[in-house]
PDB file of C-alpha atoms in Angstrom:
ATOM      1  CA  MET A 211       0.142  -0.047   0.050  1.00 96.00           C
ATOM      2  CA  ILE A 212       1.299   3.374  -0.519  1.00 97.00           C
ATOM      3  CA  LEU A 213       1.558   5.925   2.128  1.00 97.00           C
ATOM      4  CA  SER A 214       3.458   8.851   0.462  1.00 97.00           C
ATOM      5  CA  ILE A 215       4.588  10.216  -2.827  1.00 98.00           C
ATOM      6  CA  GLY A 216       6.780  13.123  -3.984  1.00 98.00           C
ATOM      7  CA  ILE A 217       7.734  14.745  -7.115  1.00 98.00           C
ATOM      8  CA  ASP A 218      10.640  17.231  -8.231  1.00 98.00           C
ATOM      9  CA  THR A 219      12.073  18.775 -11.449  1.00 98.00           C
ATOM     10  CA  VAL A 220      14.773  20.791 -10.623  1.00 98.00           C
ATOM     11  CA  THR A 221      17.356  23.012 -13.408  1.00 98.00           C
ATOM     12  CA  ILE A 222      20.542  21.127 -14.275  1.00 98.00           C
ATOM     13  CA  SER A 223      21.832  24.444 -15.252  1.00 97.00           C
ATOM     14  CA  ASN A 224      20.902  26.440 -11.832  1.00 96.00           C
ATOM     15  CA  VAL A 225      21.921  23.540 -10.548  1.00 96.00           C
ATOM     16  CA  GLU A 226      25.073  24.262 -12.558  1.00 95.00           C
ATOM     17  CA  ARG A 227      25.226  27.812 -11.354  1.00 95.00           C
ATOM     18  CA  PHE A 228      24.930  26.992  -7.816  1.00 93.00           C
ATOM     19  CA  LEU A 229      27.590  24.434  -8.049  1.00 92.00           C
ATOM     20  CA  ARG A 230      30.350  27.664  -8.421  1.00 92.00           C
ATOM     21  CA  HIS A 231      30.404  28.393  -5.414  1.00 88.00           C
ATOM     22  CA  SER A 232      32.618  25.975  -3.197  1.00 76.00           C
ATOM     23  CA  GLU A 233      29.938  25.276  -0.095  1.00 90.00           C
ATOM     24  CA  TYR A 234      27.196  24.184  -2.066  1.00 90.00           C
ATOM     25  CA  ALA A 235      27.794  20.423  -2.886  1.00 93.00           C
ATOM     26  CA  ASP A 236      28.769  20.491   1.002  1.00 94.00           C
ATOM     27  CA  GLU A 237      26.040  21.720   2.754  1.00 94.00           C
ATOM     28  CA  ILE A 238      23.069  19.882   0.294  1.00 96.00           C
ATOM     29  CA  PHE A 239      25.134  16.645  -0.547  1.00 97.00           C
ATOM     30  CA  THR A 240      27.076  13.539   2.397  1.00 97.00           C
ATOM     31  CA  GLU A 241      30.527  12.799   1.278  1.00 96.00           C
ATOM     32  CA  LYS A 242      29.119   9.426  -0.763  1.00 96.00           C
ATOM     33  CA  GLU A 243      27.036  11.177  -2.967  1.00 96.00           C
ATOM     34  CA  GLN A 244      29.431  14.008  -4.026  1.00 95.00           C
ATOM     35  CA  LYS A 245      31.789  10.759  -4.962  1.00 95.00           C
ATOM     36  CA  LEU A 246      28.908   9.129  -6.710  1.00 94.00           C
ATOM     37  CA  ALA A 247      28.660  12.820  -8.650  1.00 93.00           C
ATOM     38  CA  GLU A 248      32.104  12.683  -9.092  1.00 91.00           C
ATOM     39  CA  GLU A 249      32.715   9.250 -10.842  1.00 92.00           C
ATOM     40  CA  TYR A 250      29.246   9.676 -12.694  1.00 87.00           C
ATOM     41  CA  GLY A 251      30.540  10.943 -16.415  1.00 84.00           C
ATOM     42  CA  ASP A 252      27.920  14.472 -16.186  1.00 92.00           C
ATOM     43  CA  VAL A 253      28.759  15.427 -12.458  1.00 94.00           C
ATOM     44  CA  VAL A 254      26.067  18.216 -12.697  1.00 95.00           C
ATOM     45  CA  ASP A 255      23.419  16.336 -13.958  1.00 96.00           C
ATOM     46  CA  ALA A 256      24.092  13.660 -11.002  1.00 96.00           C
ATOM     47  CA  TYR A 257      24.175  16.543  -8.879  1.00 96.00           C
ATOM     48  CA  ALA A 258      20.470  17.884 -10.484  1.00 97.00           C
ATOM     49  CA  SER A 259      19.373  14.624 -10.190  1.00 97.00           C
ATOM     50  CA  SER A 260      20.076  13.820  -6.945  1.00 97.00           C
ATOM     51  CA  PHE A 261      19.294  17.098  -5.809  1.00 97.00           C
ATOM     52  CA  ALA A 262      15.138  16.399  -7.545  1.00 98.00           C
ATOM     53  CA  ALA A 263      15.782  13.541  -5.563  1.00 98.00           C
ATOM     54  CA  LYS A 264      15.981  14.850  -1.993  1.00 98.00           C
ATOM     55  CA  GLN A 265      13.445  16.880  -2.585  1.00 97.00           C
ATOM     56  CA  ALA A 266      11.249  14.243  -3.901  1.00 98.00           C
ATOM     57  CA  VAL A 267      11.761  12.634  -0.556  1.00 98.00           C
ATOM     58  CA  LYS A 268      11.488  15.438   1.414  1.00 97.00           C
ATOM     59  CA  LYS A 269       7.658  15.672   0.114  1.00 97.00           C
ATOM     60  CA  VAL A 270       7.183  12.401   0.842  1.00 97.00           C
ATOM     61  CA  LEU A 271       8.898  12.894   4.527  1.00 97.00           C
ATOM     62  CA  ASP A 272       6.287  15.902   4.423  1.00 96.00           C
ATOM     63  CA  HIS A 273       3.637  13.915   5.639  1.00 94.00           C
ATOM     64  CA  PHE A 274       5.273  11.665   8.625  1.00 95.00           C
ATOM     65  CA  MET A 275       7.374  14.623   9.994  1.00 94.00           C
ATOM     66  CA  ASP A 276       8.292  18.187  10.290  1.00 93.00           C
ATOM     67  CA  VAL A 277      10.300  18.800   7.906  1.00 92.00           C
ATOM     68  CA  ASP A 278      11.134  22.921   7.558  1.00 92.00           C
ATOM     69  CA  GLY A 279      14.895  23.331   7.398  1.00 91.00           C
ATOM     70  CA  LEU A 280      15.660  19.505   7.244  1.00 94.00           C
ATOM     71  CA  ASP A 281      18.982  19.205   6.693  1.00 96.00           C
ATOM     72  CA  LEU A 282      19.294  17.404   3.526  1.00 96.00           C
ATOM     73  CA  ARG A 283      22.294  15.725   3.920  1.00 97.00           C
ATOM     74  CA  ARG A 284      19.788  13.713   6.689  1.00 97.00           C
ATOM     75  CA  VAL A 285      18.464  11.856   3.411  1.00 98.00           C
ATOM     76  CA  GLU A 286      21.488  10.260   0.867  1.00 98.00           C
ATOM     77  CA  ILE A 287      20.744   9.068  -2.423  1.00 98.00           C
ATOM     78  CA  LEU A 288      22.778   6.232  -3.434  1.00 97.00           C
ATOM     79  CA  LYS A 289      23.310   3.828  -5.920  1.00 95.00           C
ATOM     80  CA  ASN A 290      23.765   0.056  -5.610  1.00 93.00           C
ATOM     81  CA  LYS A 291      24.472  -1.213  -9.057  1.00 91.00           C
ATOM     82  CA  GLY A 292      23.134   1.938 -10.750  1.00 90.00           C
ATOM     83  CA  ILE A 293      19.828   1.742  -8.906  1.00 95.00           C
ATOM     84  CA  PRO A 294      18.733   4.803  -6.713  1.00 97.00           C
ATOM     85  CA  TYR A 295      17.996   4.477  -3.854  1.00 97.00           C
ATOM     86  CA  VAL A 296      17.293   6.234  -0.754  1.00 98.00           C
ATOM     87  CA  LYS A 297      18.572   6.210   3.038  1.00 98.00           C
ATOM     88  CA  PRO A 298      17.779   8.340   5.782  1.00 97.00           C
ATOM     89  CA  ASP A 299      19.579   8.679   8.575  1.00 97.00           C
ATOM     90  CA  LYS A 300      18.635   6.737  12.026  1.00 97.00           C
ATOM     91  CA  GLU A 301      16.234   9.303  13.927  1.00 97.00           C
ATOM     92  CA  ILE A 302      14.141   9.888  10.312  1.00 97.00           C
ATOM     93  CA  GLN A 303      14.414   5.886   9.784  1.00 97.00           C
ATOM     94  CA  LYS A 304      13.206   5.944  13.402  1.00 97.00           C
ATOM     95  CA  VAL A 305       9.912   7.653  12.262  1.00 96.00           C
ATOM     96  CA  LEU A 306       9.135   5.661   9.442  1.00 97.00           C
ATOM     97  CA  ASP A 307       9.059   2.701  10.685  1.00 97.00           C
ATOM     98  CA  GLU A 308       6.732   4.373  13.735  1.00 97.00           C
ATOM     99  CA  LYS A 309       4.893   5.400  10.674  1.00 96.00           C
ATOM    100  CA  GLY A 310       4.712   1.781   9.117  1.00 97.00           C
ATOM    101  CA  VAL A 311       6.774   2.727   6.509  1.00 98.00           C
ATOM    102  CA  LYS A 312       8.441  -0.612   4.657  1.00 97.00           C
ATOM    103  CA  ASN A 313      10.531   0.461   1.874  1.00 96.00           C
ATOM    104  CA  ILE A 314      11.144   4.141   0.178  1.00 97.00           C
ATOM    105  CA  MET A 315      11.812   3.991  -2.957  1.00 97.00           C
ATOM    106  CA  VAL A 316      12.980   6.002  -6.655  1.00 98.00           C
ATOM    107  CA  THR A 317      12.957   6.775  -9.724  1.00 98.00           C
ATOM    108  CA  ILE A 318      15.087   9.202 -11.321  1.00 98.00           C
ATOM    109  CA  THR A 319      15.305  10.955 -14.997  1.00 97.00           C
ATOM    110  CA  SER A 320      17.378  13.647 -16.813  1.00 96.00           C
ATOM    111  CA  GLU A 321      16.235  15.056 -19.845  1.00 96.00           C
ATOM    112  CA  GLY A 322      17.151  18.387 -21.445  1.00 97.00           C
ATOM    113  CA  ASP A 323      17.985  20.896 -18.583  1.00 98.00           C
ATOM    114  CA  ASN A 324      15.639  18.367 -16.891  1.00 98.00           C
ATOM    115  CA  ALA A 325      15.751  16.560 -13.867  1.00 98.00           C
ATOM    116  CA  THR A 326      13.224  14.420 -12.070  1.00 98.00           C
ATOM    117  CA  ALA A 327      12.549  11.927  -9.310  1.00 98.00           C
ATOM    118  CA  PHE A 328       9.694  10.149  -8.091  1.00 98.00           C
ATOM    119  CA  VAL A 329       9.344   8.503  -4.492  1.00 98.00           C
ATOM    120  CA  ILE A 330       7.191   6.392  -2.922  1.00 98.00           C
ATOM    121  CA  ALA A 331       6.941   5.367   0.228  1.00 98.00           C
ATOM    122  CA  GLN A 332       5.592   1.837   0.683  1.00 97.00           C
ATOM    123  CA  GLN A 333       4.120  -0.004   3.710  1.00 95.00           C
TER     124      GLN A 333
END
């Protein structure tokens, strides 16, 4: 059963502008996420896709907790054999467990100057 959904689209060229500021990546992405982005063929696309996924996850979490001011590094977007997955920190995972969320699925796509992510929280 679906408990919550979230979707977000970001403009890749905007993310590229933000990345010109050295602190941007450190304020949004964990070290693991930064390493994955740097290993990807198109670094800007990787960051934009991950950012869209984080924003979509934030929309999912909004159904279960107060997300105002949520540090986006508390939710990692990682990959297993090229497939993206969501790894929340322990505190967020505890809330999800209490709310009956058994699985969070994410899919990400980019086309032209847009990156879009769709997230589903399942029971």
